[in-house]
C-alpha atoms as a PDB file:
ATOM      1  CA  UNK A   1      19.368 -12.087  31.377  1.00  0.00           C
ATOM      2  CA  UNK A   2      20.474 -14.743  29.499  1.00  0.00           C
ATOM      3  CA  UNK A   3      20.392 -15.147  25.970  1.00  0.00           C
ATOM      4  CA  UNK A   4      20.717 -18.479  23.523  1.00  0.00           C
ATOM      5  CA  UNK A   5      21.479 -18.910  20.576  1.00  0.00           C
ATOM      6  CA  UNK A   6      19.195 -15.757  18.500  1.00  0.00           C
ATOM      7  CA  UNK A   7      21.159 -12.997  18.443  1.00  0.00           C
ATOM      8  CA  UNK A   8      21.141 -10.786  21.809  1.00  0.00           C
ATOM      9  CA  UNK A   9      19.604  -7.643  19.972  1.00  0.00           C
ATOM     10  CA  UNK A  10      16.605  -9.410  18.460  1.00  0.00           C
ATOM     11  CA  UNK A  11      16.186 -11.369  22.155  1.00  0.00           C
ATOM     12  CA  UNK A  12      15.796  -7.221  23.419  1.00  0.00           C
ATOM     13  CA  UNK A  13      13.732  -6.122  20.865  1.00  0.00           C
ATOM     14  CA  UNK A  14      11.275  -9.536  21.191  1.00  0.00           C
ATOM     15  CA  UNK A  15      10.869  -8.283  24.841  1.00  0.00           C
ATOM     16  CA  UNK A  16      10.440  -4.104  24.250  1.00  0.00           C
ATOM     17  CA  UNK A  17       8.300  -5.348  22.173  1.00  0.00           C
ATOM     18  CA  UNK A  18       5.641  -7.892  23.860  1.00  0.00           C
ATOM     19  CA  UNK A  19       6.157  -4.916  26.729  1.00  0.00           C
ATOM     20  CA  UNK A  20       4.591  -2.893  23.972  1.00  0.00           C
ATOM     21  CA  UNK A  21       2.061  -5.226  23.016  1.00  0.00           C
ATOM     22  CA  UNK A  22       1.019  -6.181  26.802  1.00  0.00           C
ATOM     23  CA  UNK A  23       0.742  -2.227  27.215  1.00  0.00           C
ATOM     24  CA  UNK A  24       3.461  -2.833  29.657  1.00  0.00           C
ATOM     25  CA  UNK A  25       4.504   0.496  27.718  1.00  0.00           C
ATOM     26  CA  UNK A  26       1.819   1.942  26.168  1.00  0.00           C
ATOM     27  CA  UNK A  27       1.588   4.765  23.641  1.00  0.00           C
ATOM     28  CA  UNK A  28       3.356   8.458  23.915  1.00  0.00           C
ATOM     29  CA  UNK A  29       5.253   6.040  26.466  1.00  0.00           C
ATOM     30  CA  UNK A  30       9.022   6.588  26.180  1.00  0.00           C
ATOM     31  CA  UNK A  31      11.356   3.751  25.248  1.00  0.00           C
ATOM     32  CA  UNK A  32      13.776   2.691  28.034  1.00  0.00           C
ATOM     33  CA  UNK A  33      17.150   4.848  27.174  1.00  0.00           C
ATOM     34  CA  UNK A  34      20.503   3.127  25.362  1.00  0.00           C
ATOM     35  CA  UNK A  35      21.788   3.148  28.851  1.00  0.00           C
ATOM     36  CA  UNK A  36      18.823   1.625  30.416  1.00  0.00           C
ATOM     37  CA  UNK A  37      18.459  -1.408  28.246  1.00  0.00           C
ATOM     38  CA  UNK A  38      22.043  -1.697  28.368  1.00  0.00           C
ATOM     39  CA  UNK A  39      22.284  -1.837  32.115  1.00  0.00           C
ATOM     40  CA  UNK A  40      18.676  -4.007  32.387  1.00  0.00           C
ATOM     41  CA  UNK A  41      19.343  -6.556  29.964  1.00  0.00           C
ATOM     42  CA  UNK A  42      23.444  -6.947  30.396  1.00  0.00           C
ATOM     43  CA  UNK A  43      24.110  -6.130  26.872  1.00  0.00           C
ATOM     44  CA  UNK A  44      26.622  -3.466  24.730  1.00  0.00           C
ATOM     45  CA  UNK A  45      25.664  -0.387  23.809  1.00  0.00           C
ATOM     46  CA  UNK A  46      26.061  -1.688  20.064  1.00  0.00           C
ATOM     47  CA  UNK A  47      23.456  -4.092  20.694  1.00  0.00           C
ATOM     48  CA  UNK A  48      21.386  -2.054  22.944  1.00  0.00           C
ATOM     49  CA  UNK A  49      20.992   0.269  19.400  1.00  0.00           C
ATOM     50  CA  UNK A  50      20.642  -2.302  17.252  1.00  0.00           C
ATOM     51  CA  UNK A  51      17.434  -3.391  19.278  1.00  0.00           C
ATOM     52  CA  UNK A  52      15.887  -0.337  19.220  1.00  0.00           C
ATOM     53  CA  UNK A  53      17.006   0.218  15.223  1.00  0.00           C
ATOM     54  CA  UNK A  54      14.347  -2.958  15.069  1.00  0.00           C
ATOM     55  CA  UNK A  55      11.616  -1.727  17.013  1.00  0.00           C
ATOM     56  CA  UNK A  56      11.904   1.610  14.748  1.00  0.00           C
ATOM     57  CA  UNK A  57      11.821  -0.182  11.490  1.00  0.00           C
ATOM     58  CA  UNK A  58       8.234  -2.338  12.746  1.00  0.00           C
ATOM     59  CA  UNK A  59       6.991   0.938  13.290  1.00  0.00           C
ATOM     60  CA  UNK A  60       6.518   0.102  16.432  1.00  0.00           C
ATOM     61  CA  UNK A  61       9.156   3.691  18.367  1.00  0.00           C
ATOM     62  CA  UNK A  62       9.786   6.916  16.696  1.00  0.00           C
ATOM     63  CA  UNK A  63      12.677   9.475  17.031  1.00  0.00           C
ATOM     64  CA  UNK A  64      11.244  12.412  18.557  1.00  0.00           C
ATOM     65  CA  UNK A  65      14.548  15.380  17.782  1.00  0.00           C
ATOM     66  CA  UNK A  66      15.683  16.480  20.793  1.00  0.00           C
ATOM     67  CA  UNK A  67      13.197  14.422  23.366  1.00  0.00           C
ATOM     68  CA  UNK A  68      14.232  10.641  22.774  1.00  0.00           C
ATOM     69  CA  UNK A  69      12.589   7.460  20.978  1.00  0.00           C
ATOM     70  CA  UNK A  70       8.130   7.020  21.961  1.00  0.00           C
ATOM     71  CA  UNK A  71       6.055   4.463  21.754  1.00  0.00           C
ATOM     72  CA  UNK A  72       3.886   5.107  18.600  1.00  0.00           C
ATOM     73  CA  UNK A  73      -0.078   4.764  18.614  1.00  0.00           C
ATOM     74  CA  UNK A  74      -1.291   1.260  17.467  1.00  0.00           C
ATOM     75  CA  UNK A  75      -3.456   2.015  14.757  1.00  0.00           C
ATOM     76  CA  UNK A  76      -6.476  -0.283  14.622  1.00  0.00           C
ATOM     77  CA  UNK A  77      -6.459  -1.769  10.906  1.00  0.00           C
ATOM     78  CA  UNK A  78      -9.127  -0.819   8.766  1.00  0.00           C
ATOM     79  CA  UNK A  79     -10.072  -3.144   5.646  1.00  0.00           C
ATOM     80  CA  UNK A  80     -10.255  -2.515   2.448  1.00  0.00           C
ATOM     81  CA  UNK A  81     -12.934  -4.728   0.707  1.00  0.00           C
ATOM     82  CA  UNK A  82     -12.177  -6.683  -3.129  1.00  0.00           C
ATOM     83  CA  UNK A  83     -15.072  -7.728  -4.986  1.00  0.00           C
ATOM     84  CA  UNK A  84     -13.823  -8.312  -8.451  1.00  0.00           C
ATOM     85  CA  UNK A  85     -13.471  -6.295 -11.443  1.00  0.00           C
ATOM     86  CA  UNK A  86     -17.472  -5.015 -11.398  1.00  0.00           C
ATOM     87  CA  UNK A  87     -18.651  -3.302  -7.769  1.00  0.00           C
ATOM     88  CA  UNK A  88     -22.449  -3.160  -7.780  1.00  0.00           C
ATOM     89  CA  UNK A  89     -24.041  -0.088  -8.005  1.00  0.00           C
ATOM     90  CA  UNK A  90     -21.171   1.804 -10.132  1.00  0.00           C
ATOM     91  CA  UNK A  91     -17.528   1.407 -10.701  1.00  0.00           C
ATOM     92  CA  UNK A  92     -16.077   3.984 -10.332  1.00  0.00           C
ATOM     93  CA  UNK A  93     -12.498   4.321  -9.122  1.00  0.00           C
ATOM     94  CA  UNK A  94     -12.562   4.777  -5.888  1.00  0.00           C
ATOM     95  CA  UNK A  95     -15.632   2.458  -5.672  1.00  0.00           C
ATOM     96  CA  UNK A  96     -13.064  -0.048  -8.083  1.00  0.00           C
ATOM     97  CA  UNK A  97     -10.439   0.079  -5.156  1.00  0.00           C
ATOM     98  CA  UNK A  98     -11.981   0.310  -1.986  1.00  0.00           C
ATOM     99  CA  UNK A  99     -15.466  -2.122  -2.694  1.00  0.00           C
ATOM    100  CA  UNK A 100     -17.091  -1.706   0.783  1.00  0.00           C
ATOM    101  CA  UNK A 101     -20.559  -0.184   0.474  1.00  0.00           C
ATOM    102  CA  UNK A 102     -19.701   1.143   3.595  1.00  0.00           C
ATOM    103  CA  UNK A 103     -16.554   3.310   2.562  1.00  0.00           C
ATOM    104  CA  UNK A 104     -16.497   6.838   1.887  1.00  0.00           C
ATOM    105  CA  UNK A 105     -13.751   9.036   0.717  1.00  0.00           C
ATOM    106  CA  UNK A 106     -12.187  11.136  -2.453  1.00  0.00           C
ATOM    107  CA  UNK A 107      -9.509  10.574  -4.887  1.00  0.00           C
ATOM    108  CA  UNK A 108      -6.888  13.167  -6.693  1.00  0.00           C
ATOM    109  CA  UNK A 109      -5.563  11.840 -10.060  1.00  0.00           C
ATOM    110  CA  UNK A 110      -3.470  13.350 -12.689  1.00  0.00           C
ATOM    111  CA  UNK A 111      -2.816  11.081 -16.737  1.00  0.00           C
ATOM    112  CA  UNK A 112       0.386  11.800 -18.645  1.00  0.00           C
ATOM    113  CA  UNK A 113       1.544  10.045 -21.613  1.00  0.00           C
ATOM    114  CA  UNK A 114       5.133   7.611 -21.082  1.00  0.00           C
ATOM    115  CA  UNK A 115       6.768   5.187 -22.287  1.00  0.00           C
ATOM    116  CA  UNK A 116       6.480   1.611 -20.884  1.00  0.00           C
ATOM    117  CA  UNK A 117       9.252   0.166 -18.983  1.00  0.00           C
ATOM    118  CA  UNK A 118      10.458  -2.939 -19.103  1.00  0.00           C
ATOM    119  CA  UNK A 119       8.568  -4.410 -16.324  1.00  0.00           C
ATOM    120  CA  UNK A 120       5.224  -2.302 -17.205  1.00  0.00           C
ATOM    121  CA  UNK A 121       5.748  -3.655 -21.012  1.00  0.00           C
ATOM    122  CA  UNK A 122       6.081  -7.687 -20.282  1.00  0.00           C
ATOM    123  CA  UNK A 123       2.890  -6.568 -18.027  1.00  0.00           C
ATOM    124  CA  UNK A 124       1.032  -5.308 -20.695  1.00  0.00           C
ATOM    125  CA  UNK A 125       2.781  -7.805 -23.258  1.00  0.00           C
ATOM    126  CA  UNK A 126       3.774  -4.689 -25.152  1.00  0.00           C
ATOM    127  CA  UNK A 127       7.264  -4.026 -26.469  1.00  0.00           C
ATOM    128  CA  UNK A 128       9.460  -1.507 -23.929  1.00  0.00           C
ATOM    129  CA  UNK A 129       9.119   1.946 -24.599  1.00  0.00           C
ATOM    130  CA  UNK A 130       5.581   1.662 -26.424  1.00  0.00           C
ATOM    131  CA  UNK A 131       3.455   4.813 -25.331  1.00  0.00           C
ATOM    132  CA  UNK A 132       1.187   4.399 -22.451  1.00  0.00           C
ATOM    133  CA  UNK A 133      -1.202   6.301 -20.129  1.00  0.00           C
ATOM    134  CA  UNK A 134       0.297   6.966 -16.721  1.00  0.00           C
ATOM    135  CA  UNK A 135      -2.125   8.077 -14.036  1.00  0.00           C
ATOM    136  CA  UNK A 136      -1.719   8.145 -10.704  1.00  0.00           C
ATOM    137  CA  UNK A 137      -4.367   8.153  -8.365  1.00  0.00           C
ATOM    138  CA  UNK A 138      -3.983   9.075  -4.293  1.00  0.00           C
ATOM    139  CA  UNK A 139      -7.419   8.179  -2.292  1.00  0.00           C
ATOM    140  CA  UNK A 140      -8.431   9.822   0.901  1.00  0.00           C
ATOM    141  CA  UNK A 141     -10.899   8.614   3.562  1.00  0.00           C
ATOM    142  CA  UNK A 142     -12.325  10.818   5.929  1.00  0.00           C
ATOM    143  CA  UNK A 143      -9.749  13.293   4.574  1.00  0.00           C
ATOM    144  CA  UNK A 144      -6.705  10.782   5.565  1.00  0.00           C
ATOM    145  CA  UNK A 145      -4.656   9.196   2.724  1.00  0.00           C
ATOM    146  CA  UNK A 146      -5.015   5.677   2.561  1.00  0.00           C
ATOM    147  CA  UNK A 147      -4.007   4.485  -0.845  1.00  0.00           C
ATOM    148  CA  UNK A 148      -2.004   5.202  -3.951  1.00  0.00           C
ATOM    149  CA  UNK A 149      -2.859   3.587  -7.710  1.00  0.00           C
ATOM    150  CA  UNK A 150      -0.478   4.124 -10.747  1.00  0.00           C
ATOM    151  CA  UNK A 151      -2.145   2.568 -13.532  1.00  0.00           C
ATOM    152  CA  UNK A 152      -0.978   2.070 -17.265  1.00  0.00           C
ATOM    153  CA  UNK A 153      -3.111   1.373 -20.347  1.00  0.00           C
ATOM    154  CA  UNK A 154      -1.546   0.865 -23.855  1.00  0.00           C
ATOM    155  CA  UNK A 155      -2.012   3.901 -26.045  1.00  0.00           C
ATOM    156  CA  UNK A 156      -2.410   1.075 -29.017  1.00  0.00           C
ATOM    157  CA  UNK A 157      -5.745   0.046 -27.542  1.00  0.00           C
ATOM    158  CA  UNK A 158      -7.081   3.749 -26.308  1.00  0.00           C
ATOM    159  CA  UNK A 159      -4.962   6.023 -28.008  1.00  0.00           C
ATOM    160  CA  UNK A 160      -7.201   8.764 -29.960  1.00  0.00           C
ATOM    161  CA  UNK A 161     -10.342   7.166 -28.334  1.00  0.00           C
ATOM    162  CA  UNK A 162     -12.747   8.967 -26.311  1.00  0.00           C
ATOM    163  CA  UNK A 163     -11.690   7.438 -23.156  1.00  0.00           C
ATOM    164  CA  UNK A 164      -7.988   7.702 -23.626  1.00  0.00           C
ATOM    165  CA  UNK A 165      -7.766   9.631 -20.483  1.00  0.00           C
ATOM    166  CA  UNK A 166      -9.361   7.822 -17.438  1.00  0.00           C
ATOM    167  CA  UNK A 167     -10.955  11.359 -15.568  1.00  0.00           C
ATOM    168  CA  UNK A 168     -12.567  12.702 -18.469  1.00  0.00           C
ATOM    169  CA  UNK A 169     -14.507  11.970 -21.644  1.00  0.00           C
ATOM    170  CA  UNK A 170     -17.927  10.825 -21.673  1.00  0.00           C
ATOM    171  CA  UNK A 171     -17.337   7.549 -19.463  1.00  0.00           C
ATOM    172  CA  UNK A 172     -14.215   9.733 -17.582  1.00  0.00           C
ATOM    173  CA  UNK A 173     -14.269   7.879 -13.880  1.00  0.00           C
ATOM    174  CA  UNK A 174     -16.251   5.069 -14.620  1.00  0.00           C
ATOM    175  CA  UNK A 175     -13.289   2.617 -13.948  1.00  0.00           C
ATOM    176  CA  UNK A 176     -11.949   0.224 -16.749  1.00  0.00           C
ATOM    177  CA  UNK A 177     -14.706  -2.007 -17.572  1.00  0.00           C
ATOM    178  CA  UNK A 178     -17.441   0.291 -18.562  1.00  0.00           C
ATOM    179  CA  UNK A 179     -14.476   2.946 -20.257  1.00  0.00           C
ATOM    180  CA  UNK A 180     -13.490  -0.207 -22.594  1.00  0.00           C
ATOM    181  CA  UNK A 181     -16.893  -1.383 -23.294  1.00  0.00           C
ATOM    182  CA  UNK A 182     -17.116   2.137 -24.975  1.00  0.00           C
ATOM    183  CA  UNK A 183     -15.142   1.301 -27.036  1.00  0.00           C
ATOM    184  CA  UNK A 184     -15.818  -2.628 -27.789  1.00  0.00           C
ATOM    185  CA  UNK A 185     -13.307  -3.635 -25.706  1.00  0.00           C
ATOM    186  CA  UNK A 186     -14.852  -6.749 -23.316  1.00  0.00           C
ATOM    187  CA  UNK A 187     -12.707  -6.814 -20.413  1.00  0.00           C
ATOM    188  CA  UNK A 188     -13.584 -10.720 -19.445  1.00  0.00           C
ATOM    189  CA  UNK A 189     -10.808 -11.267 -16.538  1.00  0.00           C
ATOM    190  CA  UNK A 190      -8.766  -9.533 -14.325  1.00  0.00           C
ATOM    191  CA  UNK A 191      -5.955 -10.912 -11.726  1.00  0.00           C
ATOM    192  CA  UNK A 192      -4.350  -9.545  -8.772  1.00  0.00           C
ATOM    193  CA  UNK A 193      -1.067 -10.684  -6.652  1.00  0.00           C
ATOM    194  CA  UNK A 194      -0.749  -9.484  -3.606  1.00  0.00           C
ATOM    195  CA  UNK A 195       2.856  -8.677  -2.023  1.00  0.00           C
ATOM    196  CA  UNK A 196       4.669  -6.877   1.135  1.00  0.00           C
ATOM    197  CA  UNK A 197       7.701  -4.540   0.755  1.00  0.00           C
ATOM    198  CA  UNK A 198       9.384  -2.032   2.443  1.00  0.00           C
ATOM    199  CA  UNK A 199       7.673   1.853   1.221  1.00  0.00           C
ATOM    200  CA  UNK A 200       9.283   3.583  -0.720  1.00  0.00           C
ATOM    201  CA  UNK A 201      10.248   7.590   0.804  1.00  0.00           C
ATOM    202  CA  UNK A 202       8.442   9.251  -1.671  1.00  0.00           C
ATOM    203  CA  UNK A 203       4.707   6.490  -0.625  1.00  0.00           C
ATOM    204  CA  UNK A 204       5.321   6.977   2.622  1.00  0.00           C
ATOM    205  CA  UNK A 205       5.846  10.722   2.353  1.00  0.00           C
ATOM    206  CA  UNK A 206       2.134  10.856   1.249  1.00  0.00           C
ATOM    207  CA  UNK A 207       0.632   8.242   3.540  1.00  0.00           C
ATOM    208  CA  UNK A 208       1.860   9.428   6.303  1.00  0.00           C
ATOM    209  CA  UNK A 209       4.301   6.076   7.497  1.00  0.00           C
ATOM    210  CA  UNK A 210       7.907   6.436   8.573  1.00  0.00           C
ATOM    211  CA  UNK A 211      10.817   4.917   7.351  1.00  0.00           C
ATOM    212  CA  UNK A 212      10.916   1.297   7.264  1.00  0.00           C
ATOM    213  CA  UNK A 213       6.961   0.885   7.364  1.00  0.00           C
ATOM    214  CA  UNK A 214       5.708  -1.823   5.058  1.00  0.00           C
ATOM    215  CA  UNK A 215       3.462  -1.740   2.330  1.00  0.00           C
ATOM    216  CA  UNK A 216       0.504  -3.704   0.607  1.00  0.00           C
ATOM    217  CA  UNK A 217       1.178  -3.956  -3.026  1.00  0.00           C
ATOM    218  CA  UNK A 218      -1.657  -5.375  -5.017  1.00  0.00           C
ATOM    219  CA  UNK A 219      -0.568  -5.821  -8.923  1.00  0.00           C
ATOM    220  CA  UNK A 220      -3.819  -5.881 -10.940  1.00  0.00           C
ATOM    221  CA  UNK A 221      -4.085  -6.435 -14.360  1.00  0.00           C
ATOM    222  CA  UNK A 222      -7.196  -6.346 -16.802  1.00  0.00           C
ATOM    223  CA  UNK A 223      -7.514  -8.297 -19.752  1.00  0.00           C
ATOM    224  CA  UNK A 224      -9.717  -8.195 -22.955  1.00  0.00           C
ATOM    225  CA  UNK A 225      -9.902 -12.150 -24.838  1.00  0.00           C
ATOM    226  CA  UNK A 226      -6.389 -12.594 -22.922  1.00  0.00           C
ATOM    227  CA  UNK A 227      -4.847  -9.135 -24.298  1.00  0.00           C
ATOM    228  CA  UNK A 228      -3.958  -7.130 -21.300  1.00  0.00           C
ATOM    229  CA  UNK A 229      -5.312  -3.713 -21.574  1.00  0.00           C
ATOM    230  CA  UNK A 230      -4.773  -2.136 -18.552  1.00  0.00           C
ATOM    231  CA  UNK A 231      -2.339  -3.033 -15.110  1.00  0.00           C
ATOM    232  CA  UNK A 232      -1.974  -1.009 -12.349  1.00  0.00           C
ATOM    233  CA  UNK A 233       0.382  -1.010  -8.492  1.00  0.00           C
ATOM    234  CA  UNK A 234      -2.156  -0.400  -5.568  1.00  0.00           C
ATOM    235  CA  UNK A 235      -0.076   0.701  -2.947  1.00  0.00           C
ATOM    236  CA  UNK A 236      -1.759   0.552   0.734  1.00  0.00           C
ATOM    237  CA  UNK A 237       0.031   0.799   4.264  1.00  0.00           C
ATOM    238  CA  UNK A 238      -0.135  -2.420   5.638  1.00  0.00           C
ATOM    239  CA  UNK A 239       0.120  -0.743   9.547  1.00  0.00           C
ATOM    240  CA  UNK A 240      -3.399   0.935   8.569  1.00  0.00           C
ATOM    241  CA  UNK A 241      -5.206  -1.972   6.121  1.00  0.00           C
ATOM    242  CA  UNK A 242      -6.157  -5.482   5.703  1.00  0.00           C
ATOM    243  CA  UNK A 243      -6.814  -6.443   2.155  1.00  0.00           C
ATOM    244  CA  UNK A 244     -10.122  -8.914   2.229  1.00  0.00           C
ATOM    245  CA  UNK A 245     -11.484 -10.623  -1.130  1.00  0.00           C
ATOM    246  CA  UNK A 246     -15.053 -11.567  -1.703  1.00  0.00           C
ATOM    247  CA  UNK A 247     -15.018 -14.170  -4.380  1.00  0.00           C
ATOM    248  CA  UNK A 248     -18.153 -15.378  -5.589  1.00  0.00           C
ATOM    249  CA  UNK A 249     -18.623 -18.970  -5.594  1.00  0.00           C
ATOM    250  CA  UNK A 250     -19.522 -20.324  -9.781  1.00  0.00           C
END
């Protein structure tokens, strides 16, 4: 085979993998051996590794100890539905983060008090270090983790309020709009960017991806007359999940 100018291991990987995607090896299917690719496609054994270092980190292989390298099963993605800032019928959290009327599933969450780090405090336009609530939410459908949340709120807005922590109280899981209206705070906007990254061990330890799987990362921030008073890192495997808005039309 000959090979232009891309480099030789990505030229192997690009064909494993449309052989993967044609179902030319389909899943539980193992991957051609070092030696194999090396002798098919005239390559070193350096790059022979390298391409199959690539298919690992898409996600696409995994090491099985002792046995050699698979072809993993092609999830079909889900999607996760974004309606705004106030879900019909309730808003609760789960209902907050996954807005399909359709969806079902559970959530675990724990609060602790912290102090804001730098990046958390220029998102909250606090000062670093100022006390926040931490809370940390991991959803489950059909029993399956699909989703992490770490939220923060400044402890200057519900500090020694009744709805300083988000699961309990009198409005406890009612999501942020209704818990601030409790306490005249009018949350009026809310914004969200969207980014990729690699997950970190400790995400991908809970939702089940391997190293090297990439991640959805939605940063969401509420604000009150253009005070932030709560931002949060939704953290969703992108393998799994599409992300689809539903803005209305003013």
């Amino acid at each position: 085979m000959t090979f232009g100018e891309q480099p030789a291991y990505l030229r192997v990987a690009g064909d494993l993998r449309q052989k993967i995607v044609d179902g030319q090896l389909p899943p539980h299917t193992r991957l051609p051996s070092q030696a194999r690719i090396r002798q098919e496609y005239g390559v070193s054994d350096t790059v022979a590794l390298e391409a199959r270092k690539v298919l690992m980190a898409e996600g696409l292989v995994e090491g099985r100890s002792g046995s050699g390298t698979y072809v993993r099963e092609r999830p079909v993605p889900r999607r996760i539905s974004r309606s705004g800032y106030r879900p019909a019928g309730g808003a609760t959290p789960f209902r907050q983060e996954q807005a399909d009327e359709e969806g079902r599933g559970t959530w675990e969450s724990s609060s602790e008090q912290s102090e804001a780090s730098v990046a958390v405090a220029e998102r909250l336009g606090v000062e670093p270090g100022e006390r926040v609530m931490c809370t940390r939410y991991l959803y489950r459908e059909g029993g399956e983790a699909m989703m992490l949340s770490t939220s923060w709120e400044p402890l200057a807005v519900t500090g020694r309020t009744p709805v300083m922590l988000p699961e309990e109280g009198p409005v406890g899981g009612m999501g942020v709009v209704e818990r601030m209206r409790a306490i005249d705070v009018i949350v009026d906007n809310v914004t969200e960017e969207v980014g990729a990254r690699p997950g970190l061990a400790e995400e991908l330890l809970v939702l089940g991806g391997v190293p090297g799987h990439v991640v959805l990362v939605v940063q969401r921030t509420f604000y009150a007359s253009g005070r932030p008073v709560e931002t949060a890192d939704v953290v969703i495997p992108a393998d799994r999940y599409r992300v689809a808005y539903h803005l209305p039309v003013k």
